Short mmCIF file of C-alpha atoms and ligand atoms in Angstrom, two decimals:
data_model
loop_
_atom_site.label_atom_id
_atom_site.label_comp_id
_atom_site.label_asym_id
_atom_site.label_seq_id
_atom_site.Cartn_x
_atom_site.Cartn_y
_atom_site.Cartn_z
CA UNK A 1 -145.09 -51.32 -154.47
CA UNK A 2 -145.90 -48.12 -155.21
CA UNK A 3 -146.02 -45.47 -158.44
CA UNK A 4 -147.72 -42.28 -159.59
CA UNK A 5 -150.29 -44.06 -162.19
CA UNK A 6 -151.74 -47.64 -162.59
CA UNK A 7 -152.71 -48.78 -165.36
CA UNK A 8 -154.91 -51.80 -165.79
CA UNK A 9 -154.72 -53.64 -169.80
CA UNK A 10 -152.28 -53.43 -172.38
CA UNK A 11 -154.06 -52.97 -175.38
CA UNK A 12 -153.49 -49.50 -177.74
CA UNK A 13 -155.26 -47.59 -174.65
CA UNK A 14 -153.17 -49.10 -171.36
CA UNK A 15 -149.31 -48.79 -173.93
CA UNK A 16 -150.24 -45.02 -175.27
CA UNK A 17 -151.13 -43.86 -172.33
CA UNK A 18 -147.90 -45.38 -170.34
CA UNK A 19 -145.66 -44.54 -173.29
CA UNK A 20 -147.26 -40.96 -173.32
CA UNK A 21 -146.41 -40.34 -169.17
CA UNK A 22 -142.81 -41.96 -169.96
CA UNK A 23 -142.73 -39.40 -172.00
CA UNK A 24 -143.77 -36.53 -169.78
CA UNK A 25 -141.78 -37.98 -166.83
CA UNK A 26 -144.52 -39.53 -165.22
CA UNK A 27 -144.18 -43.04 -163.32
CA UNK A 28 -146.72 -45.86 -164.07
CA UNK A 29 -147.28 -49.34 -163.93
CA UNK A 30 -148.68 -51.49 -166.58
CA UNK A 31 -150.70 -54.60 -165.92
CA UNK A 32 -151.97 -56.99 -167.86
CA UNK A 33 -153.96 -60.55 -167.48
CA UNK A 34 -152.93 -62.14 -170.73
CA UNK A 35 -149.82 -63.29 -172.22
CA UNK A 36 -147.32 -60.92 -173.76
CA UNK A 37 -148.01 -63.48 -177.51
CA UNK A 38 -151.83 -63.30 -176.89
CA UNK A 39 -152.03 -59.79 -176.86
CA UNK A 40 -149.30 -59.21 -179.97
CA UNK A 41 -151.36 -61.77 -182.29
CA UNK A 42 -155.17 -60.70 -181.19
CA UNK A 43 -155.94 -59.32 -184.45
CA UNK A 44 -158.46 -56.51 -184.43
CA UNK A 45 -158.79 -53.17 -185.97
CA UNK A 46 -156.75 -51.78 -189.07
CA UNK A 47 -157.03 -47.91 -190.18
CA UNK A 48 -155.18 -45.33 -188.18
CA UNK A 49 -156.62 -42.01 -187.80
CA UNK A 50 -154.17 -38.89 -189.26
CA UNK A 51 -154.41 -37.81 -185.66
CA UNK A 52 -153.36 -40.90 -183.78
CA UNK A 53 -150.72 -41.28 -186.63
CA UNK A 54 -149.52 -37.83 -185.32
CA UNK A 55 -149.98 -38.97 -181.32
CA UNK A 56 -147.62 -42.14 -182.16
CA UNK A 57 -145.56 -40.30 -183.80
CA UNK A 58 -144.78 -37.43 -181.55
CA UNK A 59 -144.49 -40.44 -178.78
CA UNK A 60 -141.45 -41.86 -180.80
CA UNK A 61 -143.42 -44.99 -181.53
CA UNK A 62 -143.64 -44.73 -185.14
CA UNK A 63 -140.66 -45.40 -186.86
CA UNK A 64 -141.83 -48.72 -188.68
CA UNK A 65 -145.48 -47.28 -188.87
CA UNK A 66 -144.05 -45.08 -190.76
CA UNK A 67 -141.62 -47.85 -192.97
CA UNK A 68 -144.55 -49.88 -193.40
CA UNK A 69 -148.05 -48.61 -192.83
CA UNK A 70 -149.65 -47.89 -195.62
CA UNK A 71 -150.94 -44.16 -196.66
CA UNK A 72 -154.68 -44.42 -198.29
CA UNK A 73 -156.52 -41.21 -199.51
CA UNK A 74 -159.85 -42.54 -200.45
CA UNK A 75 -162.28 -45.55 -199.78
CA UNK A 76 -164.77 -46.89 -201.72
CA UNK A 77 -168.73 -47.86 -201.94
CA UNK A 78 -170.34 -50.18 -203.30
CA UNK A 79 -173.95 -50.70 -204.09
CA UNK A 80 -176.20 -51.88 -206.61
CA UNK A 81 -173.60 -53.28 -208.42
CA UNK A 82 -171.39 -50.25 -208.73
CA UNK A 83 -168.43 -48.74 -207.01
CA UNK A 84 -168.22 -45.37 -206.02
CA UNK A 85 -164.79 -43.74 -204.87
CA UNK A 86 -165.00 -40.99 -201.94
CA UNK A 87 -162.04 -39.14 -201.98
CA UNK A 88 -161.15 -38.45 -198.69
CA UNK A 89 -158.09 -36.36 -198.69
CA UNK A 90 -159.34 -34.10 -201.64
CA UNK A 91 -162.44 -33.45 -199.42
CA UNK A 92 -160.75 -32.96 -195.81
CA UNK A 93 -157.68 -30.54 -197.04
CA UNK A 94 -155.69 -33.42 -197.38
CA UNK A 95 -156.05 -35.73 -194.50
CA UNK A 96 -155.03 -39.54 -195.08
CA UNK A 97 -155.74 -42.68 -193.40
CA UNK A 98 -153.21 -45.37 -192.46
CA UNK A 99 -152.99 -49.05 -193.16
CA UNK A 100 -151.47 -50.65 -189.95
CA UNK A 101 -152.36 -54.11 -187.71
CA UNK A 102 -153.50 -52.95 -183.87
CA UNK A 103 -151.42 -56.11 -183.68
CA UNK A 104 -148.29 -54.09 -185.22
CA UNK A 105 -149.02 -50.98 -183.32
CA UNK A 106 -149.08 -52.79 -179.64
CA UNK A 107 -145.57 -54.58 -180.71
CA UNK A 108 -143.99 -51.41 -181.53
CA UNK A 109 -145.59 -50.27 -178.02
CA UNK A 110 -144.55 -53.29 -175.63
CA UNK A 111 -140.62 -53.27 -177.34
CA UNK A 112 -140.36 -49.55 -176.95
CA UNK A 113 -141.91 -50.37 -173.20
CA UNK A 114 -139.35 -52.88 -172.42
CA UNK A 115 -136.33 -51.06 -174.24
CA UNK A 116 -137.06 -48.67 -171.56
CA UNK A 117 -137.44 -50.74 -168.22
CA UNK A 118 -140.80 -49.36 -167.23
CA UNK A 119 -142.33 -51.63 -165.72
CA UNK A 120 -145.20 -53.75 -167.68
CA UNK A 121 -146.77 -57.25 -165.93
CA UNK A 122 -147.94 -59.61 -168.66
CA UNK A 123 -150.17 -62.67 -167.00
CA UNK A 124 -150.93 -60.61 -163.13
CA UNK A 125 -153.54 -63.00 -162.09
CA UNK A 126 -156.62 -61.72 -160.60
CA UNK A 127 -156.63 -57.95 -161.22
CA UNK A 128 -158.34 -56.09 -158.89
CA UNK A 129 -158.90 -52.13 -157.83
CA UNK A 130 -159.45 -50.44 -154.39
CA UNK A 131 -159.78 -47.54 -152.20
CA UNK A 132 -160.95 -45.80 -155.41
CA UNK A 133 -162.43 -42.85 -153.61
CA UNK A 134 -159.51 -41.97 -151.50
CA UNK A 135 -155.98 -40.39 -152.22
CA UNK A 136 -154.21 -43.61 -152.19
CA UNK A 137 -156.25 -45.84 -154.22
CA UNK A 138 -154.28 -49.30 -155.06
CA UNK A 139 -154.42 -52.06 -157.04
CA UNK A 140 -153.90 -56.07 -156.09
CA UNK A 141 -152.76 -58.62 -158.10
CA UNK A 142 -150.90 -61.81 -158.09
CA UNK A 143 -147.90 -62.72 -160.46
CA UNK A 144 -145.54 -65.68 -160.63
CA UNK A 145 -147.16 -67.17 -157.83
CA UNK A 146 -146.99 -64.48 -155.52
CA UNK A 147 -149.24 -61.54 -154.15
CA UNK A 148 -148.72 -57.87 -154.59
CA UNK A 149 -150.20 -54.16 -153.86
CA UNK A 150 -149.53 -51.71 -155.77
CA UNK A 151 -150.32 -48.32 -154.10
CA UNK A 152 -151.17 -45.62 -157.03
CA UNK A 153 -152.20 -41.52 -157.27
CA UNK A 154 -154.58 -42.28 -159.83
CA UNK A 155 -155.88 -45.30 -161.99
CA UNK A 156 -156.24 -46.10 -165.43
CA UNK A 157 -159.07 -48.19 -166.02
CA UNK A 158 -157.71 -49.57 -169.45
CA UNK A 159 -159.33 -52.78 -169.63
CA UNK A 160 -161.79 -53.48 -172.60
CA UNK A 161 -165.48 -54.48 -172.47
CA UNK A 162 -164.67 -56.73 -170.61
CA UNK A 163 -162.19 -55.26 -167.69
CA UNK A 164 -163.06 -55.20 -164.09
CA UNK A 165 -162.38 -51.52 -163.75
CA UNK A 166 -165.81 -50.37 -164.68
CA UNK A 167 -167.53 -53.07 -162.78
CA UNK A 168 -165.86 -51.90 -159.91
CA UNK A 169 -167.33 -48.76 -159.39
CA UNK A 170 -170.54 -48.91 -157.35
CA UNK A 171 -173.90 -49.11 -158.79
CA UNK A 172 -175.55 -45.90 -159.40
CA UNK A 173 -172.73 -43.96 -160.69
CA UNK A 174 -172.46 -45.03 -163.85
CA UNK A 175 -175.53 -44.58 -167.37
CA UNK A 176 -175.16 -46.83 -169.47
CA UNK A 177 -176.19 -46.02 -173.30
CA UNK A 178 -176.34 -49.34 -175.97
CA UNK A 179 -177.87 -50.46 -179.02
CA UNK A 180 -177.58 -54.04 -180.36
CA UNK A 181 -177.29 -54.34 -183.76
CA UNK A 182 -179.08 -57.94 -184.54
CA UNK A 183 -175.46 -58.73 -186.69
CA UNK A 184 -171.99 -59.58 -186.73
CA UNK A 185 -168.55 -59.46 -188.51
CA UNK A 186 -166.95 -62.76 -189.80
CA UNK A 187 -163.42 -61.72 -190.58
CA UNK A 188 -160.80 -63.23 -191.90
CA UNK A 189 -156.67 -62.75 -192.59
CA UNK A 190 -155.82 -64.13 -195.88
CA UNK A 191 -152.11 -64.11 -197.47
CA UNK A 192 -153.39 -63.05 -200.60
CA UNK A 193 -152.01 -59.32 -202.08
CA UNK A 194 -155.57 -57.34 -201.73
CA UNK A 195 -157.40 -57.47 -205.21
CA UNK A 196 -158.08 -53.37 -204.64
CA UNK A 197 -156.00 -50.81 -203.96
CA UNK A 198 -158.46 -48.96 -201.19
CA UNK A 199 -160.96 -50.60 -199.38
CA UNK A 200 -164.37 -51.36 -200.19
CA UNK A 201 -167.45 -51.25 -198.23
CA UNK A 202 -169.76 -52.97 -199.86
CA UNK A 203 -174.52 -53.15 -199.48
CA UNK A 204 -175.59 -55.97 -201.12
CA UNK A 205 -178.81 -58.20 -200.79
CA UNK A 206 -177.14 -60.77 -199.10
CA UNK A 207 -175.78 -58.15 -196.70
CA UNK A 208 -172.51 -56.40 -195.82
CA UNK A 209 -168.88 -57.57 -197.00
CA UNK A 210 -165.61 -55.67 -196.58
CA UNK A 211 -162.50 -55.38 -198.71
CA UNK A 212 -159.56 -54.46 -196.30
CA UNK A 213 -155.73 -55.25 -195.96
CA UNK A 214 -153.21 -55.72 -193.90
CA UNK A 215 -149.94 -55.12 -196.12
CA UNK A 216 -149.50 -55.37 -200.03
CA UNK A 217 -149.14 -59.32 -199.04
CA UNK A 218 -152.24 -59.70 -196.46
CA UNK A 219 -155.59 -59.43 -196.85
CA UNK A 220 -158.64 -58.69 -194.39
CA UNK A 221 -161.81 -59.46 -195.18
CA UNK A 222 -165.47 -59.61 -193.55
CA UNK A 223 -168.72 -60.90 -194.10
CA UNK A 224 -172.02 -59.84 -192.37
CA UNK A 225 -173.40 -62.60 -189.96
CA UNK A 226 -175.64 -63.41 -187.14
CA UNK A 227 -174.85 -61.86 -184.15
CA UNK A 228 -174.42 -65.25 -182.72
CA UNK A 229 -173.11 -66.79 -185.97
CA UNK A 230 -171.04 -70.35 -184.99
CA UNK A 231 -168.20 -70.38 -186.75
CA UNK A 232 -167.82 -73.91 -187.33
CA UNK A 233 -170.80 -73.14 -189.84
CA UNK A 234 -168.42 -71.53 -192.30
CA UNK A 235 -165.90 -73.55 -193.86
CA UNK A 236 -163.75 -71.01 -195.79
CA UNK A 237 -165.32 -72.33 -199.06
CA UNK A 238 -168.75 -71.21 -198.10
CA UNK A 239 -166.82 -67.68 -197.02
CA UNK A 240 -165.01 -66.84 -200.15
CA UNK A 241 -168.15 -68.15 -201.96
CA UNK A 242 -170.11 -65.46 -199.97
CA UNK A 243 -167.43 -63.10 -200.60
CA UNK A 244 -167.40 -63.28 -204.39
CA UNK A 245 -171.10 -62.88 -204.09
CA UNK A 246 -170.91 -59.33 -202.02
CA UNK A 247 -168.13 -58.17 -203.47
CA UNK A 248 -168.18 -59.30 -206.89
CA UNK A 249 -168.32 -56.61 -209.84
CA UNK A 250 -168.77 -57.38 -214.27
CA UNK A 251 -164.37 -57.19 -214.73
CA UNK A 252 -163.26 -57.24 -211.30
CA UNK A 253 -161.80 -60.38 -209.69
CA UNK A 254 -161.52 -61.55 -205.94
CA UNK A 255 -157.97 -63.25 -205.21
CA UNK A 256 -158.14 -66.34 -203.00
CA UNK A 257 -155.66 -67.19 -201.06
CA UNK A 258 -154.87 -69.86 -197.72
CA UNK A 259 -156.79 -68.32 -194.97
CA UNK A 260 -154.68 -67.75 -191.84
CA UNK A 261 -157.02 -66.66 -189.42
CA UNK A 262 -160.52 -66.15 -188.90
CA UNK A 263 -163.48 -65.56 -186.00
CA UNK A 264 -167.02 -63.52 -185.55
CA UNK A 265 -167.24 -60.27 -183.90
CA UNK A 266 -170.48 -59.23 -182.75
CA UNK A 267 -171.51 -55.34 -183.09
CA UNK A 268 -172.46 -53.49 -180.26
CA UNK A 269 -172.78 -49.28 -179.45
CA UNK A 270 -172.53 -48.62 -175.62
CA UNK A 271 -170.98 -45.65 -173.69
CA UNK A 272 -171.05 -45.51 -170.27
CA UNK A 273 -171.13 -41.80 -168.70
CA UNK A 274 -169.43 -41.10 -166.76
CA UNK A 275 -165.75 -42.25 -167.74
CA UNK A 276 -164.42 -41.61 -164.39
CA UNK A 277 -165.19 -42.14 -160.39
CA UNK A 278 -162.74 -40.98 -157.73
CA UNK A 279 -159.79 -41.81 -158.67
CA UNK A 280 -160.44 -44.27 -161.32
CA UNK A 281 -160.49 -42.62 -165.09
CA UNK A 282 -161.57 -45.41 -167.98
CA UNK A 283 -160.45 -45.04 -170.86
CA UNK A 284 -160.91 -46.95 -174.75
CA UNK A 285 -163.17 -49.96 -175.06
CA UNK A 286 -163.48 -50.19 -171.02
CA UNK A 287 -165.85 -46.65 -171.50
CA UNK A 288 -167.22 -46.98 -174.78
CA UNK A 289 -167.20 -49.92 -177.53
CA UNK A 290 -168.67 -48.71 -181.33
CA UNK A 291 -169.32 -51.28 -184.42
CA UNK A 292 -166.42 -51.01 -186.44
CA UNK A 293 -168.15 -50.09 -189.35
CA UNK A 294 -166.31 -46.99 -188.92
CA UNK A 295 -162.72 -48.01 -188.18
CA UNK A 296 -163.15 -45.54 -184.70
CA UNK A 297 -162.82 -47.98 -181.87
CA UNK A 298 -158.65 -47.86 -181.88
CA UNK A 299 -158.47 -44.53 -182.92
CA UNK A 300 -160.93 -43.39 -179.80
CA UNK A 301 -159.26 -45.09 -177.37
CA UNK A 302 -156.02 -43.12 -178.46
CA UNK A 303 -157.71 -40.25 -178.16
CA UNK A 304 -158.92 -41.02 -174.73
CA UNK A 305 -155.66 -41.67 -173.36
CA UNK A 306 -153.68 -38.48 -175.09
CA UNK A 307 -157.04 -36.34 -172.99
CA UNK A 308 -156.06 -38.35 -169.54
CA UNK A 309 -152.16 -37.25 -170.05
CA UNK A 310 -152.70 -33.99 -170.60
CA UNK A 311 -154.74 -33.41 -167.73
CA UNK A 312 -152.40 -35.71 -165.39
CA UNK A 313 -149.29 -33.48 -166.83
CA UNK A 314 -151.44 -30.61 -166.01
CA UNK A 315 -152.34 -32.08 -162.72
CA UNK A 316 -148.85 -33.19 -161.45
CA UNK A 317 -147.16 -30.11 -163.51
CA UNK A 318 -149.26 -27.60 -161.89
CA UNK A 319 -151.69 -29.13 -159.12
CA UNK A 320 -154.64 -28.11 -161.00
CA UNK A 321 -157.38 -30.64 -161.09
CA UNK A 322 -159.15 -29.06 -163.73
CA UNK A 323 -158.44 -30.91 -167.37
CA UNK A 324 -158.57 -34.44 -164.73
CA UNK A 325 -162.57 -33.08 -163.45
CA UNK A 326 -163.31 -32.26 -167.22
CA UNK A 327 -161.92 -35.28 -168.65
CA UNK A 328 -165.24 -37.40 -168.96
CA UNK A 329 -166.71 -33.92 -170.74
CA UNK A 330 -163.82 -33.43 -172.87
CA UNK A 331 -163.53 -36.97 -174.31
CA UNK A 332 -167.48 -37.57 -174.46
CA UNK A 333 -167.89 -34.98 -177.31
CA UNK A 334 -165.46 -37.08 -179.55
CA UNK A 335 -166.87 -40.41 -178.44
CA UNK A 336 -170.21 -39.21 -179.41
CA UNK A 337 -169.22 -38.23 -182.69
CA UNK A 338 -167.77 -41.28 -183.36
CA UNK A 339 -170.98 -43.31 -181.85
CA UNK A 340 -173.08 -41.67 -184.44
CA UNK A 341 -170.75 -41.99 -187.32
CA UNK A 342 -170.40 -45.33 -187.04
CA UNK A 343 -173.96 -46.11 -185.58
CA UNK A 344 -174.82 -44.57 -189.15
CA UNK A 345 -172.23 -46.26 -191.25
CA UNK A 346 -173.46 -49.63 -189.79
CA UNK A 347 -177.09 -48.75 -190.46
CA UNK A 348 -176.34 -47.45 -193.95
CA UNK A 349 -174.41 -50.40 -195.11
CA UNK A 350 -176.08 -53.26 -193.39
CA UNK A 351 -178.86 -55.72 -194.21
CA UNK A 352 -181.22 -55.75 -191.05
CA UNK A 353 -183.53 -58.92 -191.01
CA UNK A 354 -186.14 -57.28 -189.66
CA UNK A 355 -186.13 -54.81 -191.91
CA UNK A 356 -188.90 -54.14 -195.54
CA UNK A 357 -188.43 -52.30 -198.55
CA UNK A 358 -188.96 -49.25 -197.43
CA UNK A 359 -185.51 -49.53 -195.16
CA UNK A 360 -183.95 -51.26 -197.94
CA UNK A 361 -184.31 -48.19 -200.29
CA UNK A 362 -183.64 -45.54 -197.84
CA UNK A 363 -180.50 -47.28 -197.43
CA UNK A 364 -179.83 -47.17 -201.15
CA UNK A 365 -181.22 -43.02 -201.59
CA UNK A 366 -178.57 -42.54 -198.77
CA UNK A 367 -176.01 -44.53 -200.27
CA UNK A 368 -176.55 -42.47 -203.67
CA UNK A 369 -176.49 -39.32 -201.62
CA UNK A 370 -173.17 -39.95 -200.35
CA UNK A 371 -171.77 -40.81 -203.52
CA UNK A 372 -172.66 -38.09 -205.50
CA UNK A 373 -173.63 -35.09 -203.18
CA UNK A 374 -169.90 -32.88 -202.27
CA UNK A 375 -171.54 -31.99 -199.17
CA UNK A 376 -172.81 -35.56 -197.90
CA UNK A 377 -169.77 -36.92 -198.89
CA UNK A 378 -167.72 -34.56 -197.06
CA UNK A 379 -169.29 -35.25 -193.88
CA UNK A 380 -168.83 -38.75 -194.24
CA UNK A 381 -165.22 -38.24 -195.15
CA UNK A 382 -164.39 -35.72 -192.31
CA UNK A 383 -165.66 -38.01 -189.60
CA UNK A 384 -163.79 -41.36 -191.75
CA UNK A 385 -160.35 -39.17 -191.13
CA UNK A 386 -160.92 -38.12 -187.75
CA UNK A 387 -162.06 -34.73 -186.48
CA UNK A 388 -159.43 -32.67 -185.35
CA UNK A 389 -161.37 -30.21 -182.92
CA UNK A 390 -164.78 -30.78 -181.11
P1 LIG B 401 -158.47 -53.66 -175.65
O1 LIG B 401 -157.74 -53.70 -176.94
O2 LIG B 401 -159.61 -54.57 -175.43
O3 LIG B 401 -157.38 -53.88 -174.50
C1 LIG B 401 -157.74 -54.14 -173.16
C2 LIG B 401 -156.64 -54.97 -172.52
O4 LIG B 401 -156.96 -55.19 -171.15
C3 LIG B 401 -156.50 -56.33 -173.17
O5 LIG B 401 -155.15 -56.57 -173.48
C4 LIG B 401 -157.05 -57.29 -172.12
O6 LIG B 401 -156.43 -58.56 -172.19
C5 LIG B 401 -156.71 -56.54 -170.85
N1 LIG B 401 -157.53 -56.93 -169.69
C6 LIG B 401 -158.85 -57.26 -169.67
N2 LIG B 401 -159.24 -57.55 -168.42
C7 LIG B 401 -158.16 -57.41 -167.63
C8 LIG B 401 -157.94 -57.60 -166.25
N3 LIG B 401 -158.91 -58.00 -165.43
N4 LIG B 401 -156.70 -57.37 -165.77
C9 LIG B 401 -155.69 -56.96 -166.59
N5 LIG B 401 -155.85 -56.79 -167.90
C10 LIG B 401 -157.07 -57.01 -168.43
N6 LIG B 401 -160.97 -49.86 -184.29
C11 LIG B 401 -160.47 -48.95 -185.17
O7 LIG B 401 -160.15 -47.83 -184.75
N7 LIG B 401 -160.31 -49.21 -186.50
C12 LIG B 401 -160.63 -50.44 -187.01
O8 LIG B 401 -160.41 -50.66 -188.21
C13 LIG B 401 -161.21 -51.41 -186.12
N8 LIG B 401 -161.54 -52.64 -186.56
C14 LIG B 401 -161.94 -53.59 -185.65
C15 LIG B 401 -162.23 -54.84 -186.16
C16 LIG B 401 -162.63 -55.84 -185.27
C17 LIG B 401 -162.95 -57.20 -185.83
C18 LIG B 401 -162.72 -55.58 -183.85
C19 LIG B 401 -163.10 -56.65 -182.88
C20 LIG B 401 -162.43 -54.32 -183.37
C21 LIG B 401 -162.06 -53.32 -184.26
N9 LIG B 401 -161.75 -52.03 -183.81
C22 LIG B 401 -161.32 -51.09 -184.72
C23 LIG B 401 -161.86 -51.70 -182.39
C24 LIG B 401 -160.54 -51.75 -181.66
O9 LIG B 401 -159.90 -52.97 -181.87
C25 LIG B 401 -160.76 -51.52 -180.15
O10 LIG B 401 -161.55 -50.37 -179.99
C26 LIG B 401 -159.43 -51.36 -179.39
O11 LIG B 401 -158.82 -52.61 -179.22
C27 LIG B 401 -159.63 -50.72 -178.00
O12 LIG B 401 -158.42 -50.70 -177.30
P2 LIG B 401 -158.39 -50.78 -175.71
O13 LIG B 401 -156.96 -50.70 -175.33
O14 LIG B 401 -159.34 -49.80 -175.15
O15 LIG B 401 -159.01 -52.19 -175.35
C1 LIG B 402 -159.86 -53.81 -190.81
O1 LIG B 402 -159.00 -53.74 -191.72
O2 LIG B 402 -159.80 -54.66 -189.92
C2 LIG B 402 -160.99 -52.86 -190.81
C3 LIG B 402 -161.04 -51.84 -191.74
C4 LIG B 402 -162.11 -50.95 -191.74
C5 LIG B 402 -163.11 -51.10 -190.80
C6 LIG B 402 -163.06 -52.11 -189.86
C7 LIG B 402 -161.99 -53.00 -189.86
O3 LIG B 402 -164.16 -50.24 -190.82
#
């Protein structure tokens, strides 16, 4: 077998960026170690940058984003018993967040994959890359029981955290950078309509909660945890219990409803630099993971993958390697952005337990800051939308 570019995962990264070179004429090959239902239902992240709205969009992937996601222009924060609205769109010229499911994003991706006949390899068992430092660099795999080689021009290291793609390359290349965060996320999908319009990120003693949706029917909700929080611990009593408690406001009610759905995330920041090796480019959570604090981690990975088009358009369009040599450059100024933002949106909003009083009311001053200051709450907003140019 043989095509232009291989592309290893289909999560948002691996289906943008083949949906992007389908686009541009460009041959690829998708493959993927889970099934086509695991990846659809593997629910994840939830706000859509204006910019990766635009990306999908311009791909002709966006019809029902469009029907159905749905268009926020503010968010809210809450602390010491008070919420606080921050405007977004009247303080970034009118940029606007969307509410849409990764889950909904990578359906509309796979159909519009398989409408089209490109190839895309759900369950390829034992996924691995070679020759990376040559012209002809290839990828094996085995699928329905039998063996294959598939020999590429480049590869797409679109894999996760947890890919082999970035393990492959040899030791030495690669820094990495990481912070722990000694926390976690319990989230959960409720069908319950959300009890507030926008979301709600909310400090409280008993640490971080967050108000989010999926649709007008669905919400999403999280708790701060342990890092290494066992599930089993949390019946979904003790979660809406802790939920009321985080979230709870004098004339404000929390809606319970049957919860369909729920796990613990751990937080982690890590980039590795840099996001490419030969012929091998990473891109998304295989290069870089941030706490989702933010709501940057899907958004990122887009961008990623619209930077490793361009400069493989370029590339085959043109021969010039340049934009392919500066892509680790060009996306690491926007992946460091985002690493700080939501580095400091975790830190702001979360309860450390090693942390005094001193932390506690820093966290508060900056908190109030934000809320009240047009300047500080600009900055937040403008990195919550997405910056356009770096
Ligand atoms: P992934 O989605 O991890 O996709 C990688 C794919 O590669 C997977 O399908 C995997 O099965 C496949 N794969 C792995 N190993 C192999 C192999 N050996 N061979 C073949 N295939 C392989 N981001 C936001 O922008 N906004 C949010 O609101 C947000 N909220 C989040 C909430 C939670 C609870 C979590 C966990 C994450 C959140 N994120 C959010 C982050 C976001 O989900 C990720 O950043 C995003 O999924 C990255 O996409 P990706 O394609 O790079 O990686
Ligand atoms: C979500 O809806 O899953 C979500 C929203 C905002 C975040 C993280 C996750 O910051």
């Amino acid at each position: 077998m043989r095509t232009q570019v291989g592309i290893v995962g289909a999560g948002p990264a691996g289906l943008t960026l083949a949906r992007l070179l389908e686009v541009a004429g460009i041959e690829s090959v998708v493959l993927e170690n889970r099934s086509r239902d695991h990846v659809e239902q593997r629910i994840r992240a939830g706000v859509l940058e204006q910019g990766t709205v635009d990306l999908l969009t311009e791909a002709g992937v966006a019809d029902r984003l469009h029907r159905e996601g749905l268009v926020h222009h503010g968010i809210e924060l809450q602390f010491d018993g008070e919420r606080h609205r921050v405007p977004l769109s009247d303080l970034t010229g009118g940029s606007t967040i969307v509410i849409y499911g990764q889950t909904e994003v990578v359906k509309d991706l796979i159909q519009a994959r398989l409408a089209s006949g490109a190839p895309l390899y759900f369950e390829a068992e034992d996924v691995s890359v070679h020759e990376l430092e040559s012209e002809r660099p290839s990828i094996r795999f085995r699928h329905d029981g039998g063996k294959h080689e598939l020999e590429c021009d480049v590869i797409a290291g679109c894999d996760g955290f947890h890919g082999i793609c970035r393990e492959t390359i040899p030791a030495g290349v690669l820094t990495a950078f990481s912070r722990d965060y000694p926390y976690g996320w319990l989230g959960i999908l409720a069908a319950v309509a959300p009890s507030n319009e926008e979301l709600v990120y909310a400090h409280h003693e008993r640490g971080f909660a967050l108000l989010s949706l999926r649709s007008l029917e669905f919400s999403r909700l999280y708790v701060q945890v342990d890092h290494d929080e066992d599930i089993r611990e949390w019946p979904d009593d003790r979660i809406w219990e802790e939920l009321h408690a985080r979230l709870g406001l004098e004339g404000w009610n929390l809606a319970e409803g049957p919860v369909l759905e729920k796990g613990v995330t751990g937080m982690r920041s890590y980039v590795v630099e840099p996001m490419q090796y030969g012929r091998l480019y990473l891109a998304g959570d295989a290069a870089h993971i941030v706490p989702p604090t933010g709501a940057k981690g899907l958004n990122l990975a887009i961008h990623d993958v619209r930077t490793l088009a361009e400069a493989l358009v370029e590339w085959y369009g043109s021969g010039s390697r340049a934009a392919l040599d500066a892509y680790t450059a060009t996306c690491l100024r926007r992946v460091w952005r985002a690493e700080h933002f939501s580095w400091w949106m975790t830190s702001m909003l979360h309860r450390d337990p090693g942390d005094d009083s001193f932390g506690l009311r820093l966290q508060l001053s900056q908190l109030r800051y934000v809320t009240s200051s047009p300047a500080a709450a600009t900055s937040l907003a403008e990195n919550y939308v997405g910056l356009g140019t770096l």
